[in-house]
């Protein structure tokens, strides 16, 4: 790898390479607030993914889980019991995460709520001086992603996004090879999400279950009636709460594609097509989607995303995957499988097996709290990749090619699409981010 390429690779947040940028909080490493130097955490939203995170962080000897917080008391109590079983110490239980933010002994929060809460909770947490591990996609919309980045930088907080591929060895190695010119110049990267999802059916408004504070679940989003196919988990298929499967599973592969393509800015053009070709249910996002992003520059580059969430088969050996097309070869990668590198006549030159590594990503977050280094999936990385999700969904929704100004983060020449870089909010809700 040339020196320039290596420098660029390191700058882009190589997961495994030592010497990541140290940005220092008050010019020295952080002292965790907990007894015996432990890093004290609060887990917000211990649902599907939140419980995985809870177990992984509970297994780290340097961590103390002081709080679990969920608006569903059943889930909250189950999470508290799990922490007690694993660590022999029962955490406090709270329904409103502001109680965690008020506690000065808490160093960091883990946010695994639905997407519409990611930015409000992250921004409030940074304001309160907490470091944040926030699930992907980091934002519900482009504007909120920008505000999250500003909050992290203004308060000098570590904000790690839950794209664990950034701390996964075989993916880091593949990106290092791509940067080193192993397939020549990489001009096009593809990401695909080829899943077999179920229908969420049609449901009617109903009374929320007694163990759920639905008002707090909706939070700063405009109020809607409760219905059984909205939560848990199914919120990701609704515009007000999620980002479709492009933002759900797709964002992992999109992030890898952008990393391997070596682009550290936004695209300037987005063309898309798709819709609900298969499901007849209440989902609002496409089940079939193709998006092409074009990056401006002396040498243009393209990132392509494909999605079919009714596929009982995988694509090129991977349910979710990536292909990198270079001027001298091609690399095909699955984050759950491994990669193969082919030369100009399709000869297999190199391969590596590997599986996505969540715990490394979680340890990287803890390490950065102590050292002040930028995490592998820093919020700026998360914002650039989540913006692709949001732009792809907007272009598919309006059915037109979008022109995007990377500097101002505005869609130009299309008023309807331009409005969708933001969302609307419940009037005067305490969690509406300032400056939104
Ligand atoms: N990194 C990964 O591989 C991965 C995998 C799956 C999900 N995720 C992400 O994790 C997040 C959660 O997804 P999920 O499938 O677990 O959803 P889920 O609906 O199962 O869980 C979300 C939990 O958050 C709780 N919640 C909602 N609002 C809250 C609030 N204001 N305060 C506290 N708790 C609140 C809900 O009651 C629920 O228990 C999403 O952003 C998703 O994209 C990441």
CSV table of C-alpha atoms and ligand atoms in Angstrom, one decimal:
chain,number,residue,atom,x,y,z
A,1,UNK,CA,0.0,0.0,0.0
A,2,UNK,CA,1.4,3.4,-0.9
A,3,UNK,CA,1.9,6.0,1.9
A,4,UNK,CA,-0.9,8.2,0.6
A,5,UNK,CA,-3.3,5.3,0.3
A,6,UNK,CA,-2.3,4.1,3.8
A,7,UNK,CA,-2.9,7.5,5.2
A,8,UNK,CA,-6.3,7.7,3.5
A,9,UNK,CA,-7.2,4.2,4.8
A,10,UNK,CA,-6.3,5.1,8.4
A,11,UNK,CA,-8.2,8.4,8.2
A,12,UNK,CA,-11.3,6.5,7.1
A,13,UNK,CA,-11.4,4.6,10.3
A,14,UNK,CA,-9.6,1.4,9.7
A,15,UNK,CA,-10.9,-1.0,12.4
A,16,UNK,CA,-7.7,-2.9,13.2
A,17,UNK,CA,-4.9,-0.4,12.5
A,18,UNK,CA,-3.3,1.1,15.5
A,19,UNK,CA,-2.8,4.8,15.8
A,20,UNK,CA,-6.3,6.1,15.1
A,21,UNK,CA,-6.8,9.8,15.4
A,22,UNK,CA,-6.9,11.0,19.0
A,23,UNK,CA,-9.2,13.9,19.4
A,24,UNK,CA,-8.8,14.3,23.2
A,25,UNK,CA,-11.5,15.5,25.5
A,26,UNK,CA,-9.8,18.3,27.5
A,27,UNK,CA,-6.4,17.1,26.2
A,28,UNK,CA,-6.2,13.9,28.2
A,29,UNK,CA,-7.6,10.4,28.3
A,30,UNK,CA,-11.0,10.1,29.9
A,31,UNK,CA,-11.3,8.8,33.5
A,32,UNK,CA,-14.4,6.6,33.6
A,33,UNK,CA,-16.7,7.7,36.5
A,34,UNK,CA,-17.5,4.3,38.0
A,35,UNK,CA,-16.0,2.7,41.1
A,36,UNK,CA,-12.8,0.8,40.4
A,37,UNK,CA,-12.4,2.7,37.1
A,38,UNK,CA,-15.4,0.9,35.6
A,39,UNK,CA,-17.2,2.4,32.7
A,40,UNK,CA,-20.7,3.0,33.8
A,41,UNK,CA,-23.4,2.4,31.2
A,42,UNK,CA,-27.1,2.9,30.8
A,43,UNK,CA,-28.9,0.8,28.2
A,44,UNK,CA,-31.8,2.5,26.4
A,45,UNK,CA,-34.2,0.3,24.5
A,46,UNK,CA,-33.2,-3.3,25.4
A,47,UNK,CA,-35.5,-4.9,22.8
A,48,UNK,CA,-34.3,-7.2,20.0
A,49,UNK,CA,-30.8,-5.7,19.3
A,50,UNK,CA,-30.7,-3.9,22.7
A,51,UNK,CA,-30.6,-7.2,24.5
A,52,UNK,CA,-27.7,-8.4,22.3
A,53,UNK,CA,-25.8,-5.3,23.2
A,54,UNK,CA,-26.7,-5.6,26.8
A,55,UNK,CA,-25.3,-9.2,26.9
A,56,UNK,CA,-22.2,-8.2,25.1
A,57,UNK,CA,-21.4,-5.2,27.3
A,58,UNK,CA,-22.3,-7.1,30.4
A,59,UNK,CA,-19.6,-9.6,29.5
A,60,UNK,CA,-16.9,-6.9,29.5
A,61,UNK,CA,-15.2,-6.9,32.9
A,62,UNK,CA,-14.5,-3.1,32.7
A,63,UNK,CA,-18.2,-2.3,32.4
A,64,UNK,CA,-20.9,-1.7,35.0
A,65,UNK,CA,-24.5,-1.6,33.7
A,66,UNK,CA,-26.1,0.9,36.1
A,67,UNK,CA,-29.4,1.4,34.3
A,68,UNK,CA,-31.8,-0.3,31.9
A,69,UNK,CA,-34.5,1.9,30.4
A,70,UNK,CA,-37.4,0.8,28.3
A,71,UNK,CA,-40.9,2.3,27.7
A,72,UNK,CA,-42.2,-1.3,27.8
A,73,UNK,CA,-42.0,-2.4,31.4
A,74,UNK,CA,-42.0,-6.1,30.5
A,75,UNK,CA,-38.9,-5.6,28.4
A,76,UNK,CA,-37.3,-3.4,31.0
A,77,UNK,CA,-37.8,-5.9,33.8
A,78,UNK,CA,-36.5,-8.8,31.6
A,79,UNK,CA,-33.4,-6.7,30.8
A,80,UNK,CA,-32.8,-5.9,34.5
A,81,UNK,CA,-33.1,-9.6,35.4
A,82,UNK,CA,-30.7,-10.5,32.6
A,83,UNK,CA,-28.1,-8.0,33.9
A,84,UNK,CA,-28.5,-9.3,37.4
A,85,UNK,CA,-28.1,-12.9,36.2
A,86,UNK,CA,-25.0,-12.1,34.2
A,87,UNK,CA,-23.3,-9.6,36.5
A,88,UNK,CA,-24.8,-10.4,40.0
A,89,UNK,CA,-25.7,-6.7,40.2
A,90,UNK,CA,-29.3,-5.4,39.6
A,91,UNK,CA,-29.4,-2.2,37.6
A,92,UNK,CA,-31.8,0.6,38.2
A,93,UNK,CA,-34.9,0.6,36.0
A,94,UNK,CA,-36.3,3.8,34.4
A,95,UNK,CA,-38.9,4.4,31.7
A,96,UNK,CA,-37.7,7.9,30.8
A,97,UNK,CA,-34.0,8.0,29.7
A,98,UNK,CA,-33.6,11.6,31.1
A,99,UNK,CA,-33.3,10.0,34.5
A,100,UNK,CA,-30.1,8.3,33.3
A,101,UNK,CA,-28.8,11.5,31.7
A,102,UNK,CA,-29.2,13.3,35.0
A,103,UNK,CA,-26.9,10.8,36.8
A,104,UNK,CA,-23.4,12.2,36.8
A,105,UNK,CA,-21.9,8.7,37.5
A,106,UNK,CA,-23.0,7.4,34.1
A,107,UNK,CA,-20.3,7.6,31.5
A,108,UNK,CA,-22.1,6.4,28.4
A,109,UNK,CA,-25.4,5.3,27.0
A,110,UNK,CA,-26.2,2.5,24.6
A,111,UNK,CA,-29.2,3.5,22.4
A,112,UNK,CA,-31.0,0.6,20.7
A,113,UNK,CA,-34.5,2.3,20.4
A,114,UNK,CA,-36.3,2.5,17.1
A,115,UNK,CA,-34.7,4.9,14.6
A,116,UNK,CA,-37.0,7.9,15.3
A,117,UNK,CA,-35.5,8.2,18.8
A,118,UNK,CA,-31.8,7.8,17.8
A,119,UNK,CA,-31.0,11.5,17.1
A,120,UNK,CA,-33.1,13.0,19.9
A,121,UNK,CA,-31.6,10.6,22.5
A,122,UNK,CA,-28.0,11.0,21.2
A,123,UNK,CA,-28.1,14.7,21.1
A,124,UNK,CA,-29.6,15.0,24.7
A,125,UNK,CA,-27.0,12.4,25.9
A,126,UNK,CA,-24.1,14.4,24.4
A,127,UNK,CA,-25.5,17.6,25.9
A,128,UNK,CA,-25.5,15.8,29.2
A,129,UNK,CA,-21.8,14.8,28.8
A,130,UNK,CA,-22.4,11.1,28.0
A,131,UNK,CA,-20.6,9.1,25.3
A,132,UNK,CA,-23.0,7.3,23.0
A,133,UNK,CA,-23.2,3.9,21.2
A,134,UNK,CA,-26.1,4.4,18.9
A,135,UNK,CA,-27.6,1.7,16.6
A,136,UNK,CA,-27.7,2.0,12.9
A,137,UNK,CA,-29.0,3.7,10.9
A,138,UNK,CA,-27.7,6.5,13.1
A,139,UNK,CA,-30.4,8.8,12.0
A,140,UNK,CA,-34.0,8.9,11.0
A,141,UNK,CA,-33.3,11.6,8.4
A,142,UNK,CA,-30.5,13.6,7.0
A,143,UNK,CA,-30.9,16.8,9.1
A,144,UNK,CA,-30.9,14.8,12.3
A,145,UNK,CA,-27.7,13.0,11.3
A,146,UNK,CA,-26.0,16.4,10.9
A,147,UNK,CA,-27.2,17.5,14.3
A,148,UNK,CA,-25.9,14.3,15.9
A,149,UNK,CA,-22.5,14.9,14.4
A,150,UNK,CA,-22.5,18.5,15.6
A,151,UNK,CA,-23.5,17.4,19.1
A,152,UNK,CA,-20.7,14.9,19.2
A,153,UNK,CA,-18.1,17.4,18.1
A,154,UNK,CA,-19.4,20.3,20.2
A,155,UNK,CA,-19.3,18.2,23.4
A,156,UNK,CA,-16.2,16.2,22.4
A,157,UNK,CA,-18.0,12.9,23.0
A,158,UNK,CA,-17.3,9.5,21.5
A,159,UNK,CA,-20.3,8.5,19.4
A,160,UNK,CA,-20.0,5.0,17.9
A,161,UNK,CA,-22.6,3.8,15.4
A,162,UNK,CA,-23.7,0.1,15.5
A,163,UNK,CA,-22.2,-0.9,12.1
A,164,UNK,CA,-20.1,-3.7,13.5
A,165,UNK,CA,-18.5,-4.5,10.1
A,166,UNK,CA,-16.2,-1.6,10.8
A,167,UNK,CA,-14.5,-3.6,13.6
A,168,UNK,CA,-14.6,-6.9,11.7
A,169,UNK,CA,-11.3,-8.3,10.6
A,170,UNK,CA,-12.1,-9.8,7.2
A,171,UNK,CA,-13.9,-6.7,6.1
A,172,UNK,CA,-11.1,-4.4,7.3
A,173,UNK,CA,-8.6,-6.6,5.4
A,174,UNK,CA,-10.6,-6.4,2.2
A,175,UNK,CA,-10.8,-2.6,2.4
A,176,UNK,CA,-7.1,-2.5,3.0
A,177,UNK,CA,-6.5,-4.5,-0.2
A,178,UNK,CA,-8.9,-2.3,-2.1
A,179,UNK,CA,-7.1,0.8,-0.9
A,180,UNK,CA,-3.7,-0.8,-1.8
A,181,UNK,CA,-4.8,-1.2,-5.5
A,182,UNK,CA,-5.4,-5.0,-5.5
A,183,UNK,CA,-8.1,-4.6,-8.1
A,184,UNK,CA,-6.8,-1.4,-9.7
A,185,UNK,CA,-8.9,1.7,-9.3
A,186,UNK,CA,-12.3,0.9,-7.7
A,187,UNK,CA,-14.8,2.9,-9.7
A,188,UNK,CA,-18.1,1.1,-8.8
A,189,UNK,CA,-19.2,-0.6,-5.6
A,190,UNK,CA,-22.4,-2.6,-5.2
A,191,UNK,CA,-24.3,-3.4,-2.0
A,192,UNK,CA,-27.2,-5.8,-1.9
A,193,UNK,CA,-29.9,-6.8,0.5
A,194,UNK,CA,-31.5,-10.0,-0.6
A,195,UNK,CA,-33.8,-11.2,2.2
A,196,UNK,CA,-36.9,-13.2,2.8
A,197,UNK,CA,-39.1,-11.1,5.0
A,198,UNK,CA,-42.6,-11.7,6.2
A,199,UNK,CA,-45.8,-9.7,5.6
A,200,UNK,CA,-46.8,-7.4,8.5
A,201,UNK,CA,-50.5,-7.7,7.4
A,202,UNK,CA,-53.1,-5.1,7.9
A,203,UNK,CA,-54.1,-3.9,11.3
A,204,UNK,CA,-56.6,-1.5,12.8
A,205,UNK,CA,-56.0,1.1,15.6
A,206,UNK,CA,-56.3,-0.6,19.1
A,207,UNK,CA,-55.5,0.1,22.7
A,208,UNK,CA,-51.8,-0.3,23.6
A,209,UNK,CA,-51.0,-3.0,26.0
A,210,UNK,CA,-50.8,-1.9,29.7
A,211,UNK,CA,-47.1,-2.6,30.0
A,212,UNK,CA,-46.3,-0.2,27.1
A,213,UNK,CA,-46.1,3.6,27.4
A,214,UNK,CA,-47.1,4.3,23.8
A,215,UNK,CA,-47.0,8.0,24.2
A,216,UNK,CA,-43.3,7.9,25.2
A,217,UNK,CA,-42.6,5.3,22.5
A,218,UNK,CA,-43.9,7.7,19.8
A,219,UNK,CA,-41.9,10.5,21.5
A,220,UNK,CA,-41.2,13.5,19.3
A,221,UNK,CA,-42.8,11.9,16.2
A,222,UNK,CA,-46.3,13.1,15.3
A,223,UNK,CA,-48.8,11.0,17.3
A,224,UNK,CA,-50.4,8.1,15.6
A,225,UNK,CA,-52.9,5.5,17.0
A,226,UNK,CA,-51.3,2.3,18.3
A,227,UNK,CA,-51.7,-0.8,16.1
A,228,UNK,CA,-50.3,-4.2,16.7
A,229,UNK,CA,-48.2,-4.4,13.5
A,230,UNK,CA,-46.3,-1.2,14.3
A,231,UNK,CA,-44.3,-2.5,17.3
A,232,UNK,CA,-42.2,-4.0,18.4
A,233,UNK,CA,-39.7,-4.3,15.6
A,234,UNK,CA,-42.2,-3.6,12.7
A,235,UNK,CA,-41.8,0.2,13.1
A,236,UNK,CA,-38.9,0.0,10.7
A,237,UNK,CA,-41.4,-0.3,7.8
A,238,UNK,CA,-43.1,3.0,8.7
A,239,UNK,CA,-42.0,6.4,7.4
A,240,UNK,CA,-42.4,8.2,10.7
A,241,UNK,CA,-40.3,5.7,12.7
A,242,UNK,CA,-37.9,3.8,10.5
A,243,UNK,CA,-36.0,3.8,7.2
A,244,UNK,CA,-37.2,0.6,5.5
A,245,UNK,CA,-34.9,-2.3,4.8
A,246,UNK,CA,-32.5,-0.1,3.1
A,247,UNK,CA,-31.9,1.5,6.5
A,248,UNK,CA,-32.3,-1.7,8.4
A,249,UNK,CA,-30.1,-4.4,6.9
A,250,UNK,CA,-29.1,-2.4,3.8
A,251,UNK,CA,-27.2,0.2,5.7
A,252,UNK,CA,-24.5,-2.3,6.8
A,253,UNK,CA,-23.7,-3.2,3.2
A,254,UNK,CA,-24.0,0.4,2.0
A,255,UNK,CA,-21.5,1.4,4.6
A,256,UNK,CA,-19.1,-1.3,3.5
A,257,UNK,CA,-19.6,-0.3,-0.2
A,258,UNK,CA,-18.8,3.4,0.6
A,259,UNK,CA,-15.8,2.4,2.7
A,260,UNK,CA,-14.3,0.2,0.0
A,261,UNK,CA,-15.1,2.7,-2.7
A,262,UNK,CA,-13.1,5.3,-0.7
A,263,UNK,CA,-15.6,8.2,-0.7
A,264,UNK,CA,-15.7,10.5,2.3
A,265,UNK,CA,-18.4,12.8,1.0
A,266,UNK,CA,-22.0,12.7,-0.1
A,267,UNK,CA,-23.0,11.8,-3.7
A,268,UNK,CA,-24.2,14.6,-5.9
A,269,UNK,CA,-26.7,12.6,-8.0
A,270,UNK,CA,-29.2,9.8,-7.0
A,271,UNK,CA,-31.4,7.8,-9.3
A,272,UNK,CA,-33.8,5.2,-8.0
A,273,UNK,CA,-36.7,2.9,-8.8
A,274,UNK,CA,-38.7,0.6,-6.7
A,275,UNK,CA,-41.9,0.1,-4.7
A,276,UNK,CA,-44.0,-2.6,-3.1
A,277,UNK,CA,-44.0,-5.2,-5.9
A,278,UNK,CA,-44.7,-8.2,-3.6
A,279,UNK,CA,-46.2,-7.5,-0.2
A,280,UNK,CA,-49.8,-6.5,0.3
A,281,UNK,CA,-49.7,-5.1,3.8
A,282,UNK,CA,-49.3,-1.9,5.8
A,283,UNK,CA,-45.5,-1.5,5.1
A,284,UNK,CA,-44.7,1.9,3.7
A,285,UNK,CA,-41.2,1.3,2.3
A,286,UNK,CA,-40.3,-0.5,-0.9
A,287,UNK,CA,-39.8,-4.3,-0.9
A,288,UNK,CA,-38.0,-4.0,-4.3
A,289,UNK,CA,-35.5,-1.2,-4.8
A,290,UNK,CA,-32.6,-0.2,-7.0
A,291,UNK,CA,-30.6,3.0,-6.3
A,292,UNK,CA,-27.5,4.4,-8.1
A,293,UNK,CA,-25.5,7.1,-6.4
A,294,UNK,CA,-22.9,9.1,-8.4
A,295,UNK,CA,-20.0,10.8,-6.7
A,296,UNK,CA,-18.6,13.9,-8.4
A,297,UNK,CA,-14.8,14.5,-8.7
A,298,UNK,CA,-11.9,14.3,-11.1
A,299,UNK,CA,-12.8,10.6,-11.4
A,300,UNK,CA,-16.5,9.9,-10.9
A,301,UNK,CA,-17.5,6.9,-8.8
A,302,UNK,CA,-20.7,5.0,-8.4
A,303,UNK,CA,-22.4,3.1,-5.6
A,304,UNK,CA,-25.2,0.8,-6.5
A,305,UNK,CA,-27.8,-0.7,-4.0
A,306,UNK,CA,-30.2,-3.5,-4.8
A,307,UNK,CA,-32.9,-4.8,-2.6
A,308,UNK,CA,-35.4,-7.6,-2.9
A,309,UNK,CA,-36.9,-8.7,0.4
A,310,UNK,CA,-39.0,-11.6,-0.9
A,311,UNK,CA,-36.0,-13.7,-2.0
A,312,UNK,CA,-35.9,-17.3,-0.8
A,313,UNK,CA,-32.3,-17.6,-2.3
A,314,UNK,CA,-29.1,-15.6,-1.8
A,315,UNK,CA,-27.2,-13.6,-4.3
A,316,UNK,CA,-23.6,-14.5,-5.3
A,317,UNK,CA,-23.4,-16.6,-2.2
A,318,UNK,CA,-24.4,-13.9,0.2
A,319,UNK,CA,-27.8,-12.8,1.6
A,320,UNK,CA,-26.3,-9.4,2.1
A,321,UNK,CA,-23.2,-8.6,0.2
A,322,UNK,CA,-20.9,-6.3,-1.7
A,323,UNK,CA,-19.0,-6.4,-5.0
A,324,UNK,CA,-16.2,-4.0,-5.8
A,325,UNK,CA,-15.5,-3.4,-9.4
A,326,UNK,CA,-11.9,-2.2,-10.1
A,327,UNK,CA,-10.1,-1.5,-13.4
A,328,UNK,CA,-8.0,-4.7,-12.8
A,329,UNK,CA,-10.2,-7.0,-10.9
A,330,UNK,CA,-13.2,-7.6,-8.7
A,331,UNK,CA,-13.8,-8.4,-5.0
A,332,UNK,CA,-17.0,-10.1,-3.8
A,333,UNK,CA,-17.7,-9.9,-0.1
A,334,UNK,CA,-20.3,-11.1,2.4
A,335,UNK,CA,-20.1,-9.6,5.9
A,336,UNK,CA,-21.3,-13.0,7.3
A,337,UNK,CA,-19.1,-15.2,5.1
A,338,UNK,CA,-15.9,-13.8,3.7
A,339,UNK,CA,-14.5,-12.5,0.4
A,340,UNK,CA,-12.9,-13.6,-2.9
A,341,UNK,CA,-10.7,-11.4,-5.0
A,342,UNK,CA,-10.6,-12.1,-8.7
A,343,UNK,CA,-8.1,-10.9,-11.3
A,344,UNK,CA,-8.8,-9.4,-14.8
A,345,UNK,CA,-9.7,-12.8,-16.3
A,346,UNK,CA,-11.8,-13.8,-13.4
A,347,UNK,CA,-9.0,-15.9,-11.9
A,348,UNK,CA,-9.4,-16.3,-8.1
A,349,UNK,CA,-6.3,-14.6,-6.6
A,350,UNK,CA,-7.1,-14.4,-2.8
A,351,UNK,CA,-9.8,-15.2,-0.4
A,352,UNK,CA,-10.5,-14.9,3.3
A,353,UNK,CA,-13.3,-16.3,5.5
A,354,UNK,CA,-14.8,-14.3,8.4
A,355,UNK,CA,-17.8,-13.4,10.4
A,356,UNK,CA,-19.1,-10.1,11.6
A,357,UNK,CA,-17.6,-9.3,15.0
A,358,UNK,CA,-19.9,-7.4,17.3
A,359,UNK,CA,-17.9,-7.7,20.5
A,360,UNK,CA,-14.8,-6.1,18.9
A,361,UNK,CA,-16.9,-3.2,17.9
A,362,UNK,CA,-18.3,-2.8,21.5
A,363,UNK,CA,-14.7,-3.1,22.9
A,364,UNK,CA,-13.6,-0.4,20.5
A,365,UNK,CA,-16.2,1.9,21.9
A,366,UNK,CA,-15.0,1.3,25.5
A,367,UNK,CA,-11.4,1.8,24.4
A,368,UNK,CA,-12.2,5.1,22.8
A,369,UNK,CA,-13.9,6.3,25.9
A,370,UNK,CA,-10.6,5.7,27.8
A,371,UNK,CA,-8.2,7.0,25.2
A,372,UNK,CA,-10.1,9.7,23.4
A,373,UNK,CA,-9.6,8.1,20.0
A,374,UNK,CA,-12.2,8.3,17.3
A,375,UNK,CA,-14.2,5.1,17.2
A,376,UNK,CA,-14.2,2.8,14.1
A,377,UNK,CA,-17.8,3.8,13.2
A,378,UNK,CA,-17.6,7.4,14.3
A,379,UNK,CA,-20.8,9.4,13.9
A,380,UNK,CA,-19.4,11.1,10.8
A,381,UNK,CA,-19.0,7.8,9.1
A,382,UNK,CA,-22.5,6.8,10.3
A,383,UNK,CA,-23.9,10.1,9.0
A,384,UNK,CA,-22.4,9.7,5.5
A,385,UNK,CA,-23.7,6.2,5.2
A,386,UNK,CA,-27.2,6.9,6.6
A,387,UNK,CA,-27.5,9.8,4.3
A,388,UNK,CA,-27.3,7.3,1.4
A,389,UNK,CA,-30.2,5.4,2.9
A,390,UNK,CA,-32.3,8.5,3.3
A,391,UNK,CA,-31.4,9.8,-0.2
A,392,UNK,CA,-32.2,6.4,-1.8
A,393,UNK,CA,-35.5,6.2,0.0
A,394,UNK,CA,-36.5,9.8,-1.0
A,395,UNK,CA,-35.5,9.2,-4.6
A,396,UNK,CA,-37.6,6.0,-4.7
A,397,UNK,CA,-40.5,7.7,-3.0
A,398,UNK,CA,-40.7,10.7,-5.4
A,399,UNK,CA,-39.7,8.7,-8.4
A,400,UNK,CA,-37.2,11.2,-9.7
A,401,UNK,CA,-33.5,11.6,-10.0
A,402,UNK,CA,-32.2,13.9,-7.2
A,403,UNK,CA,-29.4,16.4,-7.3
A,404,UNK,CA,-27.8,16.8,-3.9
A,405,UNK,CA,-25.4,19.5,-2.7
A,406,UNK,CA,-22.9,17.7,-0.5
A,407,UNK,CA,-21.8,20.9,1.1
A,408,UNK,CA,-25.2,22.1,2.3
A,409,UNK,CA,-26.8,18.7,2.5
A,410,UNK,CA,-29.8,20.0,0.5
A,411,UNK,CA,-31.6,18.5,-2.4
A,412,UNK,CA,-31.7,21.1,-5.1
A,413,UNK,CA,-34.4,21.8,-7.8
A,414,UNK,CA,-37.1,19.5,-6.3
A,415,UNK,CA,-39.2,21.1,-3.6
A,416,UNK,CA,-41.1,18.0,-2.7
A,417,UNK,CA,-37.9,15.9,-2.3
A,418,UNK,CA,-36.1,18.7,-0.5
A,419,UNK,CA,-38.7,18.7,2.3
A,420,UNK,CA,-37.9,15.0,3.0
A,421,UNK,CA,-34.4,15.7,4.3
A,422,UNK,CA,-36.2,16.6,7.6
A,423,UNK,CA,-39.3,15.2,9.3
A,424,UNK,CA,-42.2,16.8,11.1
A,425,UNK,CA,-42.5,16.6,14.9
A,426,UNK,CA,-45.0,16.6,17.7
A,427,UNK,CA,-45.4,20.2,18.7
A,428,UNK,CA,-43.4,21.3,21.7
A,429,UNK,CA,-42.2,17.8,22.6
A,430,UNK,CA,-39.2,17.9,24.9
A,431,UNK,CA,-37.1,15.6,22.7
A,432,UNK,CA,-37.4,17.7,19.5
A,433,UNK,CA,-33.7,18.5,18.7
A,434,UNK,CA,-32.8,22.2,18.9
A,435,UNK,CA,-32.0,23.8,15.5
A,436,UNK,CA,-33.8,21.1,13.5
B,1,LIG,N1,-26.3,-3.6,14.5
B,1,LIG,C1,-27.2,-4.5,14.1
B,1,LIG,O1,-26.7,-5.5,13.5
B,1,LIG,C2,-28.6,-4.4,14.4
B,1,LIG,C3,-29.5,-5.5,14.3
B,1,LIG,C4,-30.8,-5.4,14.6
B,1,LIG,C5,-31.3,-4.1,14.9
B,1,LIG,N2,-30.5,-3.0,15.0
B,1,LIG,C6,-30.9,-1.7,15.3
B,1,LIG,O2,-31.3,-1.7,16.7
B,1,LIG,C7,-32.4,-0.8,16.9
B,1,LIG,C8,-33.5,-1.5,17.6
B,1,LIG,O3,-34.1,-2.5,16.7
B,1,LIG,P1,-34.9,-3.7,17.3
B,1,LIG,O4,-35.2,-4.6,16.2
B,1,LIG,O5,-34.2,-4.2,18.5
B,1,LIG,O6,-36.3,-2.9,17.7
B,1,LIG,P2,-37.3,-3.3,18.9
B,1,LIG,O7,-38.5,-2.6,18.5
B,1,LIG,O8,-37.3,-4.8,19.1
B,1,LIG,O9,-36.7,-2.7,20.2
B,1,LIG,C9,-36.6,-1.3,20.5
B,1,LIG,C10,-36.8,-1.2,22.0
B,1,LIG,O10,-36.7,0.2,22.3
B,1,LIG,C11,-37.8,0.6,23.2
B,1,LIG,N3,-38.0,2.0,23.2
B,1,LIG,C12,-38.7,2.7,22.3
B,1,LIG,N4,-38.7,4.0,22.6
B,1,LIG,C13,-37.9,4.1,23.7
B,1,LIG,C14,-37.5,5.2,24.6
B,1,LIG,N5,-37.9,6.5,24.3
B,1,LIG,N6,-36.8,4.9,25.7
B,1,LIG,C15,-36.5,3.7,26.0
B,1,LIG,N7,-36.8,2.6,25.2
B,1,LIG,C16,-37.5,2.8,24.1
B,1,LIG,C17,-38.9,-0.3,22.8
B,1,LIG,O11,-39.9,-0.4,23.8
B,1,LIG,C18,-38.2,-1.6,22.4
B,1,LIG,O12,-38.1,-2.5,23.6
B,1,LIG,C19,-32.8,-0.2,15.5
B,1,LIG,O13,-32.1,1.0,15.3
B,1,LIG,C20,-32.2,-1.3,14.6
B,1,LIG,O14,-31.9,-0.8,13.3
B,1,LIG,C21,-29.1,-3.2,14.7
